[in-house]
Short mmCIF file of C-alpha atoms in Angstrom, two decimals:
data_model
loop_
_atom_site.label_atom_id
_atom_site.label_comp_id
_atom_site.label_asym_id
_atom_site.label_seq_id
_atom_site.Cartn_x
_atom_site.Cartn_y
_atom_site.Cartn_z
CA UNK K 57 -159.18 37.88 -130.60
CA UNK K 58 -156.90 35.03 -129.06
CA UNK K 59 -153.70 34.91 -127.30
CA UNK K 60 -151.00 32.89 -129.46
CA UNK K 61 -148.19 31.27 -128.22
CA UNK K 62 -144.72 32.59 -128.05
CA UNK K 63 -141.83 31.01 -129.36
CA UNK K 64 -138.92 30.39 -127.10
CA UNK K 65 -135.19 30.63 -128.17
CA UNK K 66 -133.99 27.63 -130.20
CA UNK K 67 -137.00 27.84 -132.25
CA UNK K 68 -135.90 27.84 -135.91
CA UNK K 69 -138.58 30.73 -136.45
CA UNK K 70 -136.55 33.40 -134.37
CA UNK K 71 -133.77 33.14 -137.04
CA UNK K 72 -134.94 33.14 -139.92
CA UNK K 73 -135.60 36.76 -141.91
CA UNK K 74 -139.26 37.69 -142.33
CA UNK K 75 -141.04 38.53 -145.47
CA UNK K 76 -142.20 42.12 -146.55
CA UNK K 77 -146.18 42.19 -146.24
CA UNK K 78 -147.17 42.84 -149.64
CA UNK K 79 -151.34 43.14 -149.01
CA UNK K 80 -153.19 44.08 -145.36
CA UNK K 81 -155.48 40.80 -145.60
CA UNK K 82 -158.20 39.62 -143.13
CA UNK K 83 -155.50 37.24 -141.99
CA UNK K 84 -152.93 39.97 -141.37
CA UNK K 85 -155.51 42.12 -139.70
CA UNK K 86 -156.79 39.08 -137.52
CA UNK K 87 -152.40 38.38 -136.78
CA UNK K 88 -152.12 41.61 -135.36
CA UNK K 89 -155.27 41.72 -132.79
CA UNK K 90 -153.57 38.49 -132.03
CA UNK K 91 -150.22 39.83 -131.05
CA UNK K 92 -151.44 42.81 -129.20
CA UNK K 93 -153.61 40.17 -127.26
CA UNK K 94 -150.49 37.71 -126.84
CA UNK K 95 -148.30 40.91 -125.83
CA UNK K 96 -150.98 42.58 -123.20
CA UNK K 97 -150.94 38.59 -121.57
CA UNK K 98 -146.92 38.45 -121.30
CA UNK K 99 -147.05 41.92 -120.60
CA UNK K 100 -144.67 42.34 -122.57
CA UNK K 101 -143.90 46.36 -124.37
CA UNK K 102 -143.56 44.65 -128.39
CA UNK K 103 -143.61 41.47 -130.25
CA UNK K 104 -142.76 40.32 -133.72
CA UNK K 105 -144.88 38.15 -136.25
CA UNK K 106 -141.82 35.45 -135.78
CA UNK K 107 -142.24 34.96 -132.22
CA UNK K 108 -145.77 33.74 -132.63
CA UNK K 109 -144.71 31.92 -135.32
CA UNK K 110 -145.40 33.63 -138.40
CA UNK K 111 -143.05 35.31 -141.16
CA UNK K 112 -144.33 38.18 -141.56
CA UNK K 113 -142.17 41.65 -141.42
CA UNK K 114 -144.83 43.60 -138.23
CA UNK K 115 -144.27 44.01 -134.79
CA UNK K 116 -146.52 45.77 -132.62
CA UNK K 117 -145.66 47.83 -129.29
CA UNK K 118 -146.70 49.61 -126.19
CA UNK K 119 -144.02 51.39 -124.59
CA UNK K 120 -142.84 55.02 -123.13
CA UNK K 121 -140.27 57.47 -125.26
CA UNK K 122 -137.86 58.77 -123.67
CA UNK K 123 -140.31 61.85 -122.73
CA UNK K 124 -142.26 59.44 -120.58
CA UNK K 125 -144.74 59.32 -123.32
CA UNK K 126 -146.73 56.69 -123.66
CA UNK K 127 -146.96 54.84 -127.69
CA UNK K 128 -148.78 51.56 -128.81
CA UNK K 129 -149.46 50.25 -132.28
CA UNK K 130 -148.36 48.55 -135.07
CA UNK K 131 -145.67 48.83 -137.81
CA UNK K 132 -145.50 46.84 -141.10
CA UNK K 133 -142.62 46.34 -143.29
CA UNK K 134 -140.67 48.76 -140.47
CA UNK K 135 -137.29 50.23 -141.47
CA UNK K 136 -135.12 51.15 -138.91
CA UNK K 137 -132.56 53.59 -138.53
CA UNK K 138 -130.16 54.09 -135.69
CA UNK K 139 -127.44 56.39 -133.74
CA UNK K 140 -124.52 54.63 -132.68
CA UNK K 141 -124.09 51.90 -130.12
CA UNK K 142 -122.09 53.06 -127.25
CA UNK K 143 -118.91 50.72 -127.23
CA UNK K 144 -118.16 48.42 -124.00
CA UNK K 145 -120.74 47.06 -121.04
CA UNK K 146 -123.76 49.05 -120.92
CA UNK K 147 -124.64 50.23 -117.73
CA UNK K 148 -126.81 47.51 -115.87
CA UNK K 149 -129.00 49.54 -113.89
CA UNK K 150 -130.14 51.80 -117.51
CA UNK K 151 -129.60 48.81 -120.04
CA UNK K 152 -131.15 46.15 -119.00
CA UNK K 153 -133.24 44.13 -121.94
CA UNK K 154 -135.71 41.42 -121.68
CA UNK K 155 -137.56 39.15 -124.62
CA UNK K 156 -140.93 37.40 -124.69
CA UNK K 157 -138.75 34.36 -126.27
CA UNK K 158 -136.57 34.52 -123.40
CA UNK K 159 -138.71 34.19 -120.98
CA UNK K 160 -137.36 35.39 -117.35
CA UNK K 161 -134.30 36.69 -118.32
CA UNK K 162 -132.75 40.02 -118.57
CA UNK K 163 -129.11 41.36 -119.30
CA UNK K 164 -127.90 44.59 -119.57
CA UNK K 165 -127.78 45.18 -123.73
CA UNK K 166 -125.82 48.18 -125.22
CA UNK K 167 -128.65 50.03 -127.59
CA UNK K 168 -128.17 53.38 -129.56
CA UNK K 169 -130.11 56.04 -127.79
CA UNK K 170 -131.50 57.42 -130.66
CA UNK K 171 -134.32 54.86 -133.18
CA UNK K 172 -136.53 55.85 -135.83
CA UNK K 173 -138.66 53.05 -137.37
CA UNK K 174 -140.75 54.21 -141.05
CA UNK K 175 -143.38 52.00 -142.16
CA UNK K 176 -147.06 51.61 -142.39
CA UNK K 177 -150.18 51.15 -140.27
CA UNK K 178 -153.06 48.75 -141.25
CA UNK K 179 -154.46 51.14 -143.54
CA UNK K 180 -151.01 51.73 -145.57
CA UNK K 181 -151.23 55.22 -143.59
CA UNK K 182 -147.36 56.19 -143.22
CA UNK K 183 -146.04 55.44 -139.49
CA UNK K 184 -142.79 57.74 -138.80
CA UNK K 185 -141.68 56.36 -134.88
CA UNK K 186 -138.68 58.37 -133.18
CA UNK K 187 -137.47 58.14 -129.70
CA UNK K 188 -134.48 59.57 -127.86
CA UNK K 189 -133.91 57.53 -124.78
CA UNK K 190 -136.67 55.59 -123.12
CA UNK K 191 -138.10 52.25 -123.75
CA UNK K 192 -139.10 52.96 -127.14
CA UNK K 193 -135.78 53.48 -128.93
CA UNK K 194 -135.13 50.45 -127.47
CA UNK K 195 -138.11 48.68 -128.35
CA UNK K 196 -137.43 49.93 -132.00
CA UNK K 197 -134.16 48.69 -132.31
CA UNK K 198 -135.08 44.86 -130.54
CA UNK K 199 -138.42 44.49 -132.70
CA UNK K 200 -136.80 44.76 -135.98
CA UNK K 201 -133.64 42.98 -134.60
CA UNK K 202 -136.35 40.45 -134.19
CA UNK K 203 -137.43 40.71 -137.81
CA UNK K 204 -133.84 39.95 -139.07
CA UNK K 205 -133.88 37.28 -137.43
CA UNK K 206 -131.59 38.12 -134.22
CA UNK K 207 -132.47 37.89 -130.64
CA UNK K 208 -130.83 40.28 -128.18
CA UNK K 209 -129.02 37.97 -126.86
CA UNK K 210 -127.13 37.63 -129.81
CA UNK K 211 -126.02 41.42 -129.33
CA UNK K 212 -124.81 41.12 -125.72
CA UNK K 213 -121.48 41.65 -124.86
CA UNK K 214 -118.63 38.67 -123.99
CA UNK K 215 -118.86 39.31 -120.25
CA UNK K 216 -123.08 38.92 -120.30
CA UNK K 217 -123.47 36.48 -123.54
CA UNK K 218 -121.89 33.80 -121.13
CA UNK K 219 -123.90 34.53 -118.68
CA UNK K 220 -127.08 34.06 -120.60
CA UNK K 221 -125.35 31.41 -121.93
CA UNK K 222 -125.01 29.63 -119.10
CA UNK K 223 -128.82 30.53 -117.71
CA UNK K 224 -130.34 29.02 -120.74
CA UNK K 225 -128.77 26.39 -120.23
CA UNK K 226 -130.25 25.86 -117.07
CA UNK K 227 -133.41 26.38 -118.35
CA UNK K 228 -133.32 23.31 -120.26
CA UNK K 229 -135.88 24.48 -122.55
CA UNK K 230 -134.83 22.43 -125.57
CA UNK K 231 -134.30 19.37 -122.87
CA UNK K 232 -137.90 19.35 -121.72
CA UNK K 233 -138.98 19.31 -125.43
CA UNK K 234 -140.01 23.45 -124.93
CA UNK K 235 -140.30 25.27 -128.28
CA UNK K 236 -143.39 27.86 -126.95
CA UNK K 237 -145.01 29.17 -123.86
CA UNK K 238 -148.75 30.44 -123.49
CA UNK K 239 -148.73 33.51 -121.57
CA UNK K 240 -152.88 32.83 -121.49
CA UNK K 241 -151.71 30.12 -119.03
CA UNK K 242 -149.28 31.86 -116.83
CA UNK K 243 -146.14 33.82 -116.34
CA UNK K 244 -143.03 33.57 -118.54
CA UNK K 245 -140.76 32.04 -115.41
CA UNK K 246 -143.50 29.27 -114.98
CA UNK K 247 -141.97 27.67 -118.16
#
C-alpha cells in the first residue's frame, strides 16, 4: 500500500474527536494497510486514523503485553476501559511514552496498568484486547486517547508537561511551517 504522512502536534486533526466507522469500505480497508505501512516506517508500536489525517475512530498496533507477548492488528470503533492511574510522577525508567506526532520525544507518562479495548476487526469479527503491564496496556490507553482527541502530552504531569513544553518549543515545528513528517523519507528527529 503507501506510507502516509503523520501529523505533528499543532495540527488541528490531533484534537478533534473521531467519528464511529459505520461501514468497512474499500476506502477504510485501503486506510488501514496504509497505517500499518506508515507505522512499520516510523517504527512506531500504534497509530490512529487522526494522525494521518483522517477522522475515523481505528487505530492499529504492534506491540508486547505485559507477558512479553507479541500483538498486531487493528481495532475499529475501540472502547476502552481502564484500572486506575497511579497518582504522582511515574517512574521514568518504566513510564516513559513516545508519539508518532511527537516526533523524538519521550516523557515519563503515568498509565493504568491494566487496558482492555472491545471493538471490531475488518470483518465486524469482535476484537476483545487486555493487557496487564507491558507496552500494550499502554498502547491501549494512548491510541484511543488519540481518538478523543488528546495527545499524551496533554496527560503528563506539571513537573514533565513543562518540560515538553519547553522542547517543542525548540522544535519550532509550527515556526518552520511543519504540520507532517514522512517517515518514508527518514527518521522522526530528522524533522
Amino acid at each position: 500500500m503507501a506510507v502516509r504522512p503523520i501529523t505533528i502536534i499543532g495540527h488541528k486533526a490531533l484534537h478533534q474527536p473521531t467519528k464511529k466507522v459505520r461501514e468497512v469500505t474499500p476506502e477504510i480497508r485501503t486506510l488501514v494497510a496504509d497505517m500499518f505501512d506508515t507505522m512499520d516506517a516510523a517504527n512506531g508500536v500504534g497509530l490512529a486514523a487522526n494522525q494521518v489525517g483522517v477522522r475515523w475512530r481505528i487505530f492499529v498496533f504492534d506491540c508486547e503485553d505485559g507477558d512479553d507477548v507479541q500483538h498486531r492488528g487493528v481495532v475499529i470503533n475501540p472502547v476502552l476501559e481502564k484500572g486506575a492511574v497511579p497518582p504522582g510522577d511515574p517512574d521514568p525508567r518504566e513510564g516513559l511514552e513516545g508519539c508518532l506526532s511527537v516526533p523524538g520525544e519521550h516523557y515519563p507518562t503515568a498509565r493504568s496498568d491494566w487496558a482492555r479495548v472491545t471493538g471490531t476487526d475488518l470483518d465486524g469479527n469482535p476484537v476483545v484486547l487486555e493487557s496487564t503491564g507491558g507496552t500494550l496496556a499502554r498502547a491501549l490507553q494512548h491510541e484511543t486517547d488519540h481518538l478523543d482527541g488528546h495527545l499524551y502530552v496533554e496527560r503528563l504531569s506539571p513537573r514533565y508537561r513543562d518540560e515538553a513544553r519547553r522542547d517543542i518549543k525548540r522544535r519550532a515545528w509550527a515556526e518552520r511551517g511543519l504540520s507532517k513528517w514522512d517517515p518514508a523519507a527518514g527518521e522522526a528527529e530528522d524533522v
